[in-house]
Short mmCIF file of C-alpha atoms in Angstrom, two decimals:
data_model
loop_
_atom_site.label_atom_id
_atom_site.label_comp_id
_atom_site.label_asym_id
_atom_site.label_seq_id
_atom_site.Cartn_x
_atom_site.Cartn_y
_atom_site.Cartn_z
CA UNK A 19 -81.65 -39.73 -1.91
CA UNK A 20 -78.09 -39.46 -3.45
CA UNK A 21 -78.84 -40.67 -7.63
CA UNK A 22 -77.03 -43.12 -8.78
CA UNK A 23 -74.66 -43.01 -10.54
CA UNK A 24 -72.94 -40.39 -6.94
CA UNK A 25 -73.82 -43.10 -4.73
CA UNK A 26 -71.52 -45.85 -6.64
CA UNK A 27 -68.67 -43.26 -7.79
CA UNK A 28 -69.09 -42.80 -2.95
CA UNK A 29 -68.89 -45.93 -2.40
CA UNK A 30 -65.35 -46.07 -5.39
CA UNK A 31 -62.50 -47.60 -3.20
CA UNK A 32 -59.26 -44.67 -3.23
CA UNK A 33 -57.26 -46.60 -6.46
CA UNK A 34 -53.58 -47.79 -5.12
CA UNK A 35 -52.36 -46.41 -8.89
CA UNK A 36 -54.22 -43.52 -7.99
CA UNK A 37 -52.28 -43.21 -4.66
CA UNK A 38 -49.74 -44.31 -6.47
CA UNK A 39 -49.44 -41.11 -9.15
CA UNK A 40 -50.28 -38.28 -7.02
CA UNK A 41 -46.74 -39.28 -4.75
CA UNK A 42 -44.94 -39.39 -7.20
CA UNK A 43 -47.26 -36.43 -9.33
CA UNK A 44 -45.97 -34.58 -5.57
CA UNK A 45 -41.77 -35.05 -6.15
CA UNK A 46 -41.91 -33.98 -9.16
CA UNK A 47 -43.97 -31.13 -9.68
CA UNK A 48 -42.07 -29.45 -6.10
CA UNK A 49 -38.64 -31.09 -8.42
CA UNK A 50 -40.16 -29.11 -11.53
CA UNK A 51 -41.03 -25.57 -9.84
CA UNK A 52 -38.19 -25.59 -8.28
CA UNK A 53 -35.75 -26.22 -11.51
CA UNK A 54 -37.88 -23.25 -12.69
CA UNK A 55 -37.11 -22.03 -10.14
CA UNK A 56 -33.01 -21.89 -9.95
CA UNK A 57 -32.63 -20.96 -14.17
CA UNK A 58 -35.35 -17.74 -14.33
CA UNK A 59 -33.29 -17.03 -10.45
CA UNK A 60 -30.35 -17.41 -12.80
CA UNK A 61 -30.96 -15.84 -15.71
CA UNK A 62 -32.33 -12.97 -14.41
CA UNK A 63 -28.99 -12.42 -11.87
CA UNK A 64 -27.18 -13.37 -14.67
CA UNK A 65 -28.31 -10.93 -17.27
CA UNK A 66 -27.62 -8.75 -15.14
CA UNK A 67 -24.47 -8.91 -12.95
CA UNK A 68 -24.05 -9.72 -16.71
CA UNK A 69 -24.17 -6.41 -18.00
CA UNK A 70 -22.28 -4.41 -14.97
CA UNK A 71 -19.62 -6.53 -16.33
CA UNK A 72 -19.45 -5.78 -19.60
CA UNK A 73 -20.54 -1.73 -18.68
CA UNK A 74 -16.24 -1.97 -15.69
CA UNK A 75 -14.86 -3.72 -19.26
CA UNK A 76 -16.13 -1.08 -21.33
CA UNK A 77 -15.34 1.43 -18.39
CA UNK A 78 -12.25 -0.35 -18.05
CA UNK A 79 -10.62 0.32 -21.83
CA UNK A 80 -12.17 3.73 -22.30
CA UNK A 81 -10.23 4.97 -18.63
CA UNK A 82 -7.20 3.71 -20.79
CA UNK A 83 -8.05 4.81 -24.23
CA UNK A 84 -7.77 8.81 -22.27
CA UNK A 85 -4.41 8.26 -20.70
CA UNK A 86 -3.05 7.08 -24.15
CA UNK A 87 -3.96 10.24 -25.47
CA UNK A 88 -2.96 12.38 -22.74
CA UNK A 89 0.40 10.57 -22.95
CA UNK A 90 0.52 10.74 -26.43
CA UNK A 91 0.07 14.38 -26.35
CA UNK A 92 2.21 14.20 -22.88
CA UNK A 93 4.64 12.75 -25.08
CA UNK A 94 4.65 15.02 -28.32
CA UNK A 95 4.74 18.06 -25.93
CA UNK A 96 8.06 16.39 -24.54
CA UNK A 97 9.68 16.72 -27.99
CA UNK A 98 9.42 19.96 -28.84
CA UNK A 99 10.69 20.94 -25.79
CA UNK A 100 14.25 18.32 -26.10
CA UNK A 101 14.27 19.24 -29.98
CA UNK A 102 13.18 23.08 -29.47
CA UNK A 103 11.61 23.13 -32.42
CA UNK A 104 7.48 24.47 -32.85
CA UNK A 105 6.91 23.08 -35.32
CA UNK A 106 6.38 19.48 -34.32
CA UNK A 107 3.83 20.61 -31.80
CA UNK A 108 1.03 18.34 -31.87
CA UNK A 109 -3.29 19.11 -32.38
CA UNK A 110 -4.73 17.78 -28.91
CA UNK A 111 -8.18 15.65 -29.65
CA UNK A 112 -10.43 17.93 -27.92
CA UNK A 113 -13.94 16.64 -28.86
CA UNK A 114 -11.95 12.88 -28.67
CA UNK A 115 -11.45 13.11 -25.53
CA UNK A 116 -15.15 14.79 -24.31
CA UNK A 117 -16.94 12.27 -26.11
CA UNK A 118 -15.66 9.52 -24.68
CA UNK A 119 -15.71 11.04 -21.39
CA UNK A 120 -18.90 11.44 -21.60
CA UNK A 121 -19.14 7.22 -22.28
CA UNK A 122 -17.46 7.05 -19.27
CA UNK A 123 -19.51 8.58 -17.05
CA UNK A 124 -22.98 6.72 -18.87
CA UNK A 125 -21.30 3.83 -18.23
CA UNK A 126 -20.26 4.60 -14.74
CA UNK A 127 -22.85 3.26 -12.31
CA UNK A 128 -21.19 3.50 -8.57
CA UNK A 129 -21.69 6.16 -6.61
CA UNK A 130 -17.81 6.22 -5.54
CA UNK A 131 -17.23 6.66 -9.51
CA UNK A 132 -18.69 9.42 -10.68
CA UNK A 133 -17.30 12.04 -8.07
CA UNK A 134 -14.24 10.70 -9.57
CA UNK A 135 -14.80 11.51 -13.84
CA UNK A 136 -15.61 14.95 -12.45
CA UNK A 137 -12.38 15.41 -10.54
CA UNK A 138 -10.63 13.80 -13.79
CA UNK A 139 -12.51 16.51 -16.18
CA UNK A 140 -11.64 19.39 -13.62
CA UNK A 141 -7.93 18.63 -14.01
CA UNK A 142 -7.72 17.79 -18.49
CA UNK A 143 -9.50 21.61 -18.43
CA UNK A 144 -6.70 22.22 -16.45
CA UNK A 145 -4.14 20.36 -18.45
CA UNK A 146 -5.65 21.57 -22.07
CA UNK A 147 -5.50 25.20 -20.84
CA UNK A 148 -2.00 25.96 -19.40
CA UNK A 149 -1.32 23.26 -22.59
CA UNK A 150 -2.38 25.52 -25.10
CA UNK A 151 -0.34 28.26 -23.40
CA UNK A 152 2.67 26.20 -24.72
CA UNK A 153 3.18 28.07 -27.18
CA UNK A 154 2.81 31.50 -26.38
CA UNK A 155 5.68 30.98 -23.44
CA UNK A 156 7.85 28.36 -26.32
CA UNK A 157 7.89 32.73 -28.06
CA UNK A 158 8.41 34.24 -25.25
CA UNK A 159 12.05 35.19 -24.33
CA UNK A 160 12.29 35.43 -21.35
CA UNK A 161 10.72 32.39 -21.36
CA UNK A 162 12.27 29.33 -20.39
CA UNK A 163 10.35 27.46 -22.06
CA UNK A 164 11.44 23.86 -20.22
CA UNK A 165 11.13 24.92 -16.64
CA UNK A 166 8.16 26.54 -17.53
CA UNK A 167 7.18 23.17 -19.10
CA UNK A 168 8.22 21.06 -16.52
CA UNK A 169 7.65 23.95 -13.62
CA UNK A 170 4.31 24.59 -14.69
CA UNK A 171 2.40 22.22 -17.70
CA UNK A 172 3.87 18.85 -16.17
CA UNK A 173 2.53 19.03 -12.74
CA UNK A 174 -0.89 19.35 -14.41
CA UNK A 175 -0.58 16.28 -16.62
CA UNK A 176 0.55 14.05 -13.42
CA UNK A 177 -2.77 15.76 -11.42
CA UNK A 178 -4.91 14.43 -14.81
CA UNK A 179 -2.29 11.05 -14.48
CA UNK A 180 -3.37 10.19 -10.85
CA UNK A 181 -7.11 10.95 -11.43
CA UNK A 182 -6.90 9.41 -14.54
CA UNK A 183 -5.03 6.53 -12.37
CA UNK A 184 -7.86 6.35 -9.25
CA UNK A 185 -10.81 6.15 -11.90
CA UNK A 186 -9.15 3.09 -12.72
CA UNK A 187 -8.63 1.80 -9.35
CA UNK A 188 -12.36 2.09 -9.04
CA UNK A 189 -13.66 1.09 -12.24
CA UNK A 190 -11.75 -2.78 -11.09
CA UNK A 191 -12.52 -2.46 -7.24
CA UNK A 192 -16.67 -2.27 -8.52
CA UNK A 193 -15.62 -5.04 -11.62
CA UNK A 194 -14.43 -7.02 -8.57
CA UNK A 195 -17.83 -6.14 -6.52
CA UNK A 196 -19.56 -7.66 -8.91
CA UNK A 197 -17.64 -9.86 -10.12
CA UNK A 198 -18.39 -11.82 -6.45
CA UNK A 199 -22.33 -10.52 -6.73
CA UNK A 200 -22.28 -12.14 -9.35
CA UNK A 201 -19.90 -15.99 -7.45
CA UNK A 202 -22.87 -15.44 -4.98
CA UNK A 203 -25.77 -14.73 -7.30
CA UNK A 204 -25.30 -18.28 -8.48
CA UNK A 205 -25.04 -19.57 -5.53
CA UNK A 206 -28.19 -17.55 -3.82
CA UNK A 207 -29.74 -19.10 -7.50
CA UNK A 208 -28.80 -22.38 -6.96
CA UNK A 209 -30.29 -22.69 -3.82
CA UNK A 210 -33.54 -22.74 -4.43
CA UNK A 211 -32.64 -26.54 -6.79
CA UNK A 212 -31.09 -27.68 -3.81
CA UNK A 213 -33.57 -27.05 -1.59
CA UNK A 214 -36.01 -28.95 -4.10
CA UNK A 215 -33.75 -32.34 -4.58
CA UNK A 216 -33.26 -32.21 -0.40
CA UNK A 217 -36.91 -32.48 -0.53
CA UNK A 218 -37.35 -34.62 -3.34
CA UNK A 219 -35.17 -37.00 -1.04
CA UNK A 220 -37.04 -36.41 1.59
CA UNK A 221 -40.63 -37.30 0.11
CA UNK A 222 -39.00 -40.12 -1.52
CA UNK A 223 -38.11 -42.35 1.63
CA UNK A 224 -41.94 -40.64 2.79
CA UNK A 225 -43.06 -42.88 0.12
CA UNK A 226 -40.45 -45.66 0.56
CA UNK A 227 -41.21 -45.86 4.09
CA UNK A 228 -45.27 -45.90 2.39
CA UNK A 229 -45.17 -47.95 0.06
CA UNK A 230 -42.89 -51.16 3.03
CA UNK A 231 -45.66 -49.89 5.40
CA UNK A 232 -48.61 -50.10 3.75
CA UNK A 233 -48.56 -52.21 1.05
CA UNK A 234 -45.04 -54.11 0.71
CA UNK A 235 -46.17 -55.45 4.37
CA UNK A 236 -49.17 -56.37 3.28
CA UNK A 237 -48.67 -58.21 1.08
CA UNK A 238 -45.77 -59.72 2.33
CA UNK A 239 -48.93 -61.60 5.11
CA UNK A 240 -51.70 -62.11 3.02
CA UNK A 241 -48.59 -64.23 1.14
CA UNK A 242 -47.69 -66.63 4.46
CA UNK A 243 -51.42 -66.35 5.77
CA UNK A 244 -51.95 -68.10 2.30
CA UNK A 245 -48.58 -70.30 2.77
CA UNK A 246 -49.74 -71.32 6.46
CA UNK A 247 -52.84 -71.84 5.59
CA UNK A 248 -51.53 -74.74 2.72
CA UNK A 249 -49.28 -75.58 4.83
CA UNK A 250 -50.38 -75.45 7.52
CA UNK A 251 -55.09 -74.91 7.40
CA UNK A 252 -53.65 -72.46 9.56
CA UNK A 253 -57.11 -69.42 8.80
CA UNK A 254 -56.01 -65.89 8.02
CA UNK A 255 -56.15 -63.48 10.29
CA UNK A 256 -54.06 -61.01 9.86
CA UNK A 257 -56.24 -57.46 9.52
CA UNK A 258 -55.08 -53.81 8.19
CA UNK A 259 -56.64 -50.44 7.87
CA UNK A 260 -57.76 -48.96 4.57
CA UNK A 261 -59.95 -50.24 1.82
CA UNK A 262 -58.41 -49.88 -1.19
CA UNK A 263 -57.25 -52.68 -4.28
CA UNK A 264 -54.89 -54.01 -1.28
CA UNK A 265 -57.55 -54.47 1.52
CA UNK A 266 -59.69 -55.75 -0.60
CA UNK A 267 -57.45 -58.08 -1.87
CA UNK A 268 -56.77 -59.65 1.39
CA UNK A 269 -60.65 -59.65 2.45
CA UNK A 270 -61.02 -61.92 -0.21
CA UNK A 271 -58.24 -64.48 0.78
CA UNK A 272 -59.24 -65.02 4.24
CA UNK A 273 -63.03 -65.37 2.61
CA UNK A 274 -61.56 -67.59 0.37
CA UNK A 275 -59.23 -69.22 3.63
CA UNK A 276 -62.92 -69.52 5.93
CA UNK A 277 -64.38 -71.64 3.06
CA UNK A 278 -62.23 -73.24 2.19
CA UNK A 279 -61.73 -74.86 5.65
CA UNK A 280 -65.41 -74.38 5.77
CA UNK A 281 -65.52 -76.92 2.95
CA UNK A 282 -63.32 -79.24 4.45
CA UNK A 283 -64.54 -79.23 7.83
CA UNK A 284 -68.19 -80.59 5.88
CA UNK A 285 -66.32 -83.22 4.06
CA UNK A 286 -64.98 -84.93 6.27
CA UNK A 287 -67.71 -84.68 8.49
CA UNK A 288 -69.23 -86.53 5.88
CA UNK A 289 -66.33 -88.64 5.31
CA UNK A 290 -67.07 -89.74 8.66
CA UNK A 291 -70.83 -89.86 8.55
CA UNK A 292 -70.18 -91.92 4.94
CA UNK A 293 -67.49 -95.06 7.33
CA UNK A 294 -69.80 -94.81 10.15
CA UNK A 295 -72.78 -95.98 8.10
CA UNK A 296 -70.89 -98.30 6.07
CA UNK A 297 -69.74 -100.29 8.43
CA UNK A 298 -73.61 -99.74 10.78
CA UNK A 299 -74.22 -101.39 7.38
CA UNK A 300 -71.44 -103.64 8.13
CA UNK A 301 -72.15 -104.85 10.53
CA UNK A 302 -76.15 -105.67 11.20
CA UNK A 303 -74.71 -108.42 7.89
CA UNK A 304 -72.49 -110.27 9.99
CA UNK A 305 -75.20 -110.70 11.89
#
């Protein structure tokens, strides 16, 4: 035998309030969970892609800085050749170039960019080693400085510039791909939210159907039964599945109508019996 409080708890009807609360709670939980997933996915994706894009932008700036350094150095050497004045010979900051080149190598994250950095370093070494011969060529009487500059040094510079341009183009390509990944990731991150909205709308429709069929329709039937009893004295014979508060109300309304019908019938019978009795008494008096 179960204890009394367990039996009472077991016999207790399921609460209408609890059913509606659970239904709405399930919808709210799905929407909340999907929103949290969408936010977390978007933040993760946004942080990752933003770092890649920031790295690409820094790489572009460094690549442009390397191009500016070498271009300035080359222009100054052209001035030496044009003016034929060795005192104008510039000094190139190789440490700065190496530092920016190493920084650029650390920032690059695509496999296609790293070989281009190696090519850039090789072309820079060739250009610098050739440019270091400029003083000796300029002071030598047997070598034409202009011919050597444009025939030997300038091709090395053009190769260096081409490698810088190729690297810069590859960095822009990486930036484009990362931007496209950001767009694709954004749509991926909002998909859980979109799915949750669709699921929420479906659950709302199901909840509405559930309320209309299991609660609104029975309430209308109970109200119609009461109106029919008041107007026509008909019995209320509507029944539906369930054992919640609404079913209890319907059962109570049915019992009350039945009791009222029975009471009216008894009152009618008593009235008829009284009328018959009064008629019999009056007849006896007449006799």
